[in-house]
Structures are given as structure tokens and as C-alpha cells.
Coordinates of N, CA and C in Angstrom, one line a residue:
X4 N -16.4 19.4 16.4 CA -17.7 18.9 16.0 C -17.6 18.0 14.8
X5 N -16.7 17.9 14.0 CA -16.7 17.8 12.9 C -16.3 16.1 12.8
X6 N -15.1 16.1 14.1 CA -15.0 14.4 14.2 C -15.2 13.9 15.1
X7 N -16.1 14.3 16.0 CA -17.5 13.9 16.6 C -18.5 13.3 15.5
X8 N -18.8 13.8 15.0 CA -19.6 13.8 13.4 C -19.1 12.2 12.9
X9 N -18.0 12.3 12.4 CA -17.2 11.5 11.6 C -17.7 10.1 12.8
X10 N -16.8 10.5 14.0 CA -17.1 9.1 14.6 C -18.3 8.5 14.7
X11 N -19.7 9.2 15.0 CA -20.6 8.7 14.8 C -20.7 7.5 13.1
X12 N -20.8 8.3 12.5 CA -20.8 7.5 11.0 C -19.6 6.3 11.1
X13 N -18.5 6.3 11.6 CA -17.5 5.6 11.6 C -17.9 4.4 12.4
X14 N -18.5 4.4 13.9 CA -19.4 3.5 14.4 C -20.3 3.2 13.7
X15 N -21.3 3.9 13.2 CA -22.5 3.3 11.9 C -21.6 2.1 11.0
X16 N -20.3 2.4 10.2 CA -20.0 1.6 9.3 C -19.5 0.4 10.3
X17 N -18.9 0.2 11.2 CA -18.4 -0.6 12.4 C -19.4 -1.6 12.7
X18 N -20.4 -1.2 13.1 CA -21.7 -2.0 13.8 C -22.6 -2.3 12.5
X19 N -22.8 -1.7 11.4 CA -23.5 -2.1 9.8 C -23.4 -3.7 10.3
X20 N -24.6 -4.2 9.5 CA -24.1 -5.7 9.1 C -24.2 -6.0 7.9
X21 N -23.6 -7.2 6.6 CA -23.7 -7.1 5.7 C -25.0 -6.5 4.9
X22 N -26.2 -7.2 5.2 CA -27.2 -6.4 4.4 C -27.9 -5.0 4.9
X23 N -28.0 -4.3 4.5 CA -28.8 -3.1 5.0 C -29.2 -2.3 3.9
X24 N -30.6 -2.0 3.6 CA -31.0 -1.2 2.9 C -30.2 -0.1 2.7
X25 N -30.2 0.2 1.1 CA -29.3 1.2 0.2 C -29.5 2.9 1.2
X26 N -31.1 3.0 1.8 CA -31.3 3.8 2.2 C -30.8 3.9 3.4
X27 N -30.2 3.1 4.0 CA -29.7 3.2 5.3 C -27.7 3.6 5.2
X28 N -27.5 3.1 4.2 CA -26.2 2.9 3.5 C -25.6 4.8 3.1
X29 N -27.2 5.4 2.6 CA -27.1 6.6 2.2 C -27.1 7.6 3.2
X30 N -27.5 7.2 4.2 CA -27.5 7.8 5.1 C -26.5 8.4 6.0
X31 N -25.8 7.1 6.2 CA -24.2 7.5 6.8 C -23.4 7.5 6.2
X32 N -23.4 7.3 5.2 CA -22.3 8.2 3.8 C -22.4 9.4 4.1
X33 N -24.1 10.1 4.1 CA -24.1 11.5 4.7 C -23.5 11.9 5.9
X34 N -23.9 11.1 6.5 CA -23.2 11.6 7.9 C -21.4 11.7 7.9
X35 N -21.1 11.1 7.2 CA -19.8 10.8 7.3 C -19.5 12.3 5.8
X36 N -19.7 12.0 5.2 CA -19.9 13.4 4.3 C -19.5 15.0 5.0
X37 N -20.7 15.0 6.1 CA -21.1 16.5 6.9 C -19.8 16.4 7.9
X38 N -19.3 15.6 8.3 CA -17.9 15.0 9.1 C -17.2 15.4 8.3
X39 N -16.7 14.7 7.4 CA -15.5 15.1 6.5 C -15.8 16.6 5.9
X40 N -16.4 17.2 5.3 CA -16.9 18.8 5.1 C -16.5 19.6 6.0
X41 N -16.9 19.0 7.5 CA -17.2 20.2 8.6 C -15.4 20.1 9.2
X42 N -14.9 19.1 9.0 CA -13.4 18.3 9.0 C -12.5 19.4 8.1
X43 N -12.6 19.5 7.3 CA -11.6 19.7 6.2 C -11.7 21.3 6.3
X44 N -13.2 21.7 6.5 CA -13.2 23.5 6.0 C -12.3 23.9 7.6
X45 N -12.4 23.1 8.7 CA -11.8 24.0 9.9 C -10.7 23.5 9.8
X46 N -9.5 22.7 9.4 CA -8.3 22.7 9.4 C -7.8 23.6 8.4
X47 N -8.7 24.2 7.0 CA -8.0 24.7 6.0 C -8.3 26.4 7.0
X48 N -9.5 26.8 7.3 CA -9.3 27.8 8.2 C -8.4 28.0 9.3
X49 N -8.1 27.3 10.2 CA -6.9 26.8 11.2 C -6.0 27.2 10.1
X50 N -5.6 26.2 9.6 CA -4.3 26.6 8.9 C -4.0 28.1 8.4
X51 N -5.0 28.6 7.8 CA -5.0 30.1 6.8 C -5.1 31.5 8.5
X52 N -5.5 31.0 9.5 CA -5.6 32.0 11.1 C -4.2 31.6 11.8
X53 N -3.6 30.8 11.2 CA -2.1 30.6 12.3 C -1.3 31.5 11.4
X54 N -1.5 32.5 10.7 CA -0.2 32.6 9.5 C -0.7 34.4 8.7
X55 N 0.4 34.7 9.0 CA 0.3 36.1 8.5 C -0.5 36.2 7.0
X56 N -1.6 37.4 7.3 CA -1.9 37.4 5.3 C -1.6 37.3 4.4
X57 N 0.0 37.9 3.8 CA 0.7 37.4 2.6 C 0.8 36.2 2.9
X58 N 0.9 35.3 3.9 CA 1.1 33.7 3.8 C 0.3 33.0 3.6
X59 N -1.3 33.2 3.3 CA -2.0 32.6 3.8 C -2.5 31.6 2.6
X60 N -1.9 32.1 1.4 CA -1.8 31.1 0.3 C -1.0 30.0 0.2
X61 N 0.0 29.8 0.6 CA 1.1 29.0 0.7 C 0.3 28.0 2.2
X62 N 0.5 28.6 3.1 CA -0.4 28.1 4.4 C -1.8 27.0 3.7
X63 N -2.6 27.4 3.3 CA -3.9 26.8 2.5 C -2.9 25.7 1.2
X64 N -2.4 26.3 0.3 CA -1.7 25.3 -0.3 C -1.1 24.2 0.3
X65 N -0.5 24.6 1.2 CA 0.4 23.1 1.7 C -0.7 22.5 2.5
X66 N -1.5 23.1 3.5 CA -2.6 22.2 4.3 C -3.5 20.9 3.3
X67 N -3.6 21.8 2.1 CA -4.0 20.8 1.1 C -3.2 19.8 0.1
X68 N -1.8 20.4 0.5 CA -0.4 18.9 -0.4 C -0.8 18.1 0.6
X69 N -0.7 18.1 2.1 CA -0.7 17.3 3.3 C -1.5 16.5 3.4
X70 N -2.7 16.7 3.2 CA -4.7 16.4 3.4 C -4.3 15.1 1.9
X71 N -4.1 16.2 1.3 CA -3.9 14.6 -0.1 C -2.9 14.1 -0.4
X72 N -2.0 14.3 0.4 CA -0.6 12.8 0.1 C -1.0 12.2 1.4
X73 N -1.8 12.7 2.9 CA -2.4 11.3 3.7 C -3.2 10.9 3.4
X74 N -4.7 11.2 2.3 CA -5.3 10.6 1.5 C -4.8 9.7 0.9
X75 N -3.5 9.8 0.3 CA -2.8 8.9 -0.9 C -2.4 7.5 -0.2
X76 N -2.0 7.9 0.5 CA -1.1 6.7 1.7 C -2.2 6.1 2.6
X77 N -3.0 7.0 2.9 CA -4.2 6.0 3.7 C -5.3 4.6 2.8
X78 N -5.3 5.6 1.7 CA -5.8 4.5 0.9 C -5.1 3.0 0.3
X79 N -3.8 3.3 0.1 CA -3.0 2.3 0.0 C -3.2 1.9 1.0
X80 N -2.9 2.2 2.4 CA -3.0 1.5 3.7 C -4.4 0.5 3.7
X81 N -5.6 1.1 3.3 CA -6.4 0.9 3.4 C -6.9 -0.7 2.7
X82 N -6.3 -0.3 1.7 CA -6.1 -0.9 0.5 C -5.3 -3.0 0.7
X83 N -4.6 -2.4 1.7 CA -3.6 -3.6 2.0 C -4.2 -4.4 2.9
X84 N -5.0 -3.5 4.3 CA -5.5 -4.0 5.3 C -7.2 -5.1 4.5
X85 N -7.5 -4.1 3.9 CA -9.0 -4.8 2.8 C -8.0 -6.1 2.1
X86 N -7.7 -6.2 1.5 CA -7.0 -7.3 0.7 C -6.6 -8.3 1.4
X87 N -5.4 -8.2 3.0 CA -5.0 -9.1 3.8 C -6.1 -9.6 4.1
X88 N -7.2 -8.8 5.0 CA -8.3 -9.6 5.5 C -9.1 -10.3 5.0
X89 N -9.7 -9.8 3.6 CA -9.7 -10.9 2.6 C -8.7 -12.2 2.3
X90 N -7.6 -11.8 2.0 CA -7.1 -13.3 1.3 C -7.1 -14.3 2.3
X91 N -7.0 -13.9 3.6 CA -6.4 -14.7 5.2 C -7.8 -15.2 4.9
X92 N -9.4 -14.5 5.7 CA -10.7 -15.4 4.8 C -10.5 -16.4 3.9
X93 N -10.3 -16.1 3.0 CA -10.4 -16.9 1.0 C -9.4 -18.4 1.8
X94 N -8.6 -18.0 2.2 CA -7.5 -19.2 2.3 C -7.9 -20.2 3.9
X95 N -8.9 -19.7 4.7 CA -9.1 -20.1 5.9 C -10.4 -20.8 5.7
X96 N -11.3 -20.8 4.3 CA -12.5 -20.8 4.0 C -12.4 -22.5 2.9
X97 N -13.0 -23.3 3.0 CA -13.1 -24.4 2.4 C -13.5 -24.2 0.5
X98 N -13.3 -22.5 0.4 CA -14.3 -23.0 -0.5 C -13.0 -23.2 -1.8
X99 N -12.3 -23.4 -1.6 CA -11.0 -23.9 -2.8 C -11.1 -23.2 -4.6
X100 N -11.1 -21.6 -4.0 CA -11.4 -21.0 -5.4 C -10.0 -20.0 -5.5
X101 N -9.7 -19.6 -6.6 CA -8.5 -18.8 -6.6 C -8.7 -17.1 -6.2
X102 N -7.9 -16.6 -5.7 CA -8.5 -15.0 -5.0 C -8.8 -14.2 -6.0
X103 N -8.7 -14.4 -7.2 CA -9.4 -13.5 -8.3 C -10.5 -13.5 -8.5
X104 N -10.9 -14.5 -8.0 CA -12.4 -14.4 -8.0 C -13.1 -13.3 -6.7
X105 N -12.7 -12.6 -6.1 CA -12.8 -11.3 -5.5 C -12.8 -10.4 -5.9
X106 N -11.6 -10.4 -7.5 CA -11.8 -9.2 -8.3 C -12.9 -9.4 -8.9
X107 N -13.9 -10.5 -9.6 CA -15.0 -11.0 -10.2 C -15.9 -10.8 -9.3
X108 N -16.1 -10.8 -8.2 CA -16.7 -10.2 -7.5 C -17.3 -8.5 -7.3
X109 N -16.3 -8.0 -7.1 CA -17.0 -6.3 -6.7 C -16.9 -5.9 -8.5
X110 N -16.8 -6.4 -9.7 CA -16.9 -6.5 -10.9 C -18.1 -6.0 -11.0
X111 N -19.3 -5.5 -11.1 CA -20.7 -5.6 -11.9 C -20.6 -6.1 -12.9
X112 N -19.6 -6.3 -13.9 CA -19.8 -7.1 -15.3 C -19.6 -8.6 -15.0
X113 N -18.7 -8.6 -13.7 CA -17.9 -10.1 -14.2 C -18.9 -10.5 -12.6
X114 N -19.4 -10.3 -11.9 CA -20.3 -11.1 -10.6 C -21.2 -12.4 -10.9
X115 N -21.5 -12.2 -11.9 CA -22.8 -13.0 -12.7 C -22.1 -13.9 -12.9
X116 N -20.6 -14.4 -13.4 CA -19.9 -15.1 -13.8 C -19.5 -16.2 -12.8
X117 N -19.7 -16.2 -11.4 CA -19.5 -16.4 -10.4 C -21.0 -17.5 -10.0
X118 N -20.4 -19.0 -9.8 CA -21.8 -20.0 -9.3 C -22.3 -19.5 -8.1
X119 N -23.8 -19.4 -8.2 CA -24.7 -18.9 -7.1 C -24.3 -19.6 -5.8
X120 N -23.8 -20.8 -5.7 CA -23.0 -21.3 -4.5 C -22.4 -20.5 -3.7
X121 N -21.3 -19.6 -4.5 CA -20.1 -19.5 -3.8 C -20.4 -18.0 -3.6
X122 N -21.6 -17.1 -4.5 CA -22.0 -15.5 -4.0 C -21.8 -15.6 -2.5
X123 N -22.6 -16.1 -1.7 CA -23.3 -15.5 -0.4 C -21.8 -15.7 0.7
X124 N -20.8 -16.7 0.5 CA -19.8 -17.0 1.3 C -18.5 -16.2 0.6
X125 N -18.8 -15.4 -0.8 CA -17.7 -15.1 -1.2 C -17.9 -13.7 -0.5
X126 N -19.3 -12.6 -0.3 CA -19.7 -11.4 -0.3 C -19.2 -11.5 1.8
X127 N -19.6 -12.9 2.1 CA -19.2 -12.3 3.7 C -17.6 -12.3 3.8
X128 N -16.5 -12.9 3.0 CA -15.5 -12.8 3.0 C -15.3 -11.2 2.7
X129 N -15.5 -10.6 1.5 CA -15.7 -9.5 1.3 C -16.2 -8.5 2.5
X130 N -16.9 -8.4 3.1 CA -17.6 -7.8 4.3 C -16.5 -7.9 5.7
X131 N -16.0 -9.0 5.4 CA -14.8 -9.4 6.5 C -14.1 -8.1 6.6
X132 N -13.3 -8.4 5.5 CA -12.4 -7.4 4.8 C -12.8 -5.6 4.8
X133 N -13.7 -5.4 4.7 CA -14.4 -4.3 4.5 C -14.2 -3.7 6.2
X134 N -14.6 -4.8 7.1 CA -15.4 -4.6 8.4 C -13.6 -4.5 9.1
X135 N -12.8 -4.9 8.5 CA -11.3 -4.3 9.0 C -10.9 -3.0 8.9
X136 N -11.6 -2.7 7.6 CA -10.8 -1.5 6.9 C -11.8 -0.2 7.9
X137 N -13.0 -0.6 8.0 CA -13.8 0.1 8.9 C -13.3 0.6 10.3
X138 N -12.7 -0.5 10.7 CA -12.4 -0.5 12.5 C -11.6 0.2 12.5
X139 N -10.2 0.2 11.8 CA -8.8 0.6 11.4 C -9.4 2.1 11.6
X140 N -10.2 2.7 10.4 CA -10.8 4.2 10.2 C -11.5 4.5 11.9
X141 N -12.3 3.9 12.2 CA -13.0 3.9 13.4 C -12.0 4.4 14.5
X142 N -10.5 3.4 14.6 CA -9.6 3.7 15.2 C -9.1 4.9 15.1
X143 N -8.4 5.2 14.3 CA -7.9 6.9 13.9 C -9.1 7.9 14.1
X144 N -10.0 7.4 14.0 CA -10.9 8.9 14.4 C -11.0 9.1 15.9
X145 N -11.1 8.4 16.6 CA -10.7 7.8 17.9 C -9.2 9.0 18.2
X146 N -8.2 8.3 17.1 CA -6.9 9.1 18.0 C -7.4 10.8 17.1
X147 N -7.9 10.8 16.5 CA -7.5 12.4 15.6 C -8.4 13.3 16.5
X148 N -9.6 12.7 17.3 CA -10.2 13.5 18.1 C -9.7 13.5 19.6
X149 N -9.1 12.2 20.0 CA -8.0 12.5 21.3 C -7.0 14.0 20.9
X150 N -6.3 13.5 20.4 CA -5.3 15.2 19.7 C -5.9 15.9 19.5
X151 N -7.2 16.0 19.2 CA -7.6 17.4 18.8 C -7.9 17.5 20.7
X152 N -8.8 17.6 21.5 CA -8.9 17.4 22.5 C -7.4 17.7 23.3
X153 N -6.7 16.7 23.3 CA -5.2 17.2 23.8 C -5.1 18.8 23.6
X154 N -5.1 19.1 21.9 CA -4.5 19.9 21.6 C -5.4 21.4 22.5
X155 N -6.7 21.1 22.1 CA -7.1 22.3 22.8 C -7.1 22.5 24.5
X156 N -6.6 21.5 25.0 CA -6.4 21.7 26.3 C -5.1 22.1 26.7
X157 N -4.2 21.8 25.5 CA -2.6 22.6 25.7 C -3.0 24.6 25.3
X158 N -3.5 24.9 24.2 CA -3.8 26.1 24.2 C -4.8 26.6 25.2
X159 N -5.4 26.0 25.9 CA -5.8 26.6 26.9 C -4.8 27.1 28.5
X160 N -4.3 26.8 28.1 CA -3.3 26.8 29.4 C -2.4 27.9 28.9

């Protein structure tokens, strides 16, 4: 259920277009929220029901070193994929500005600093990049619910 859940919001962020009311934004955060919640409590229970009682702290501990060193690495991943898609934009884009000005961008202090010109074509480059890092996530949820699916049709047998 849980990444059923997820994919729904994962599509929402997929199909979003750059503007959308904050309230709409909040919404599938939620959704993606109740996903990741409903996600996390049944693998840490899975994990703590495959494993004898004295184990079941060790079992829960490691399910959680696991969950946050692919956190750690997904975000880097994530991280690289946002950035490529961006600079490939910035560099494919006429507008002949240096790519720091992306960091001056998602800035709230430093945005303002930025000519009104170049806001609206620097924010869709931005959204480019975003709308990769999206699909990417969209994709893995895609495989994490194939395997899960796989998986419960092997224990069924």
C-alpha cells in the first residue's frame, strides 16, 4: 500500500508543471509523506518478524544503517542527476550567464540579485532539472513495487 501511495505522489511530482499553487504543492508532499510513513513502518516491522526476539534489535538497527546510507547515496545521486540536467539547460540556453547564478537562484537572499530578464528562463531551467530528478524517483518506485510484487508472489508459492 505504502508504494502504491508513493507512486501516486511520485506521478503528481512527474506531471506538476512549474507553477502550481503552494496548496497544491502541500498536498502531495502529503501524499508522498503518508507513502514514505506507511513505507518505512512496514519494512522496519518486516525486518523485526523475519528474526528471532533477542535479534530483533540488531535486525531494526541495521534495517535503519541500510534505509540511511541509501538515503545518503540517493541524494548524491539525486544531487548529480539535478545539477547535469541543469548545466546541459544553462549551456544549451542562449542566455550566456555563468552556472552560479543557479546557486543565486534557489538563494532567497541572493534571487533578487538576479535581472528580472533572466528569473522566468533561469526558474524553467531549474524545473528542467528538478523534473529529471522526479522521473528518476518515479522510476525506482516503479521497480521497488515490481519487487515487492515479485517478492510476494515468490512467498506465495
Amino acid at each position: 500500500i505504502g508504494l502504491s501511495i508513493l507512486l501516486v505522489g511520485a506521478i503528481f511530482l512527474v506531471v506538476m508543471p512549474m507553477a502550481v499553487p503552494f496548496w497544491l504543492f502541500f498536498v502531495v508532499s502529503s501524499v508522498l509523506g503518508v507513502g514514505f510513513g506507511i513505507t518505512i513502518t512496514t519494512t522496519t516491522v518486516t525486518a523485526q518478524s523475519t528474526v528471532e526476539p533477542e535479534k530483533m534489535g540488531v535486525a531494526t538497527s541495521f534495517n535503519t544503517l541500510v534505509r540511511t546510507i541509501g538515503q545518503t547515496v540517493m541524494v548524491s545521486i539525486f544531487g548529480v542527476i539535478l545539477n547535469a540536467g541543469m548545466f546541459a539547460k544553462l549551456e544549451a540556453s542562449a542566455l550566456n550567464v555563468d552556472a552560479d547564478v543557479m546557486n543565486q537562484l534557489v538563494n532567497p537572499h541572493t534571487a533578487n540579485l538576479i535581472p528580472a530578464t533572466l528569473l522566468k528562463p533561469l526558474r524553467g531551467i531549474l524545473y528542467a532539472g528538478l523534473h529529471n530528478v522526479y522521473l528518476v524517483g518515479a522510476g525506482l518506485v516503479v521497480v521497488a513495487l515490481l519487487l515487492n510484487i515479485f517478492a510476494k508472489a515468490q512467498r506465495a508459492k
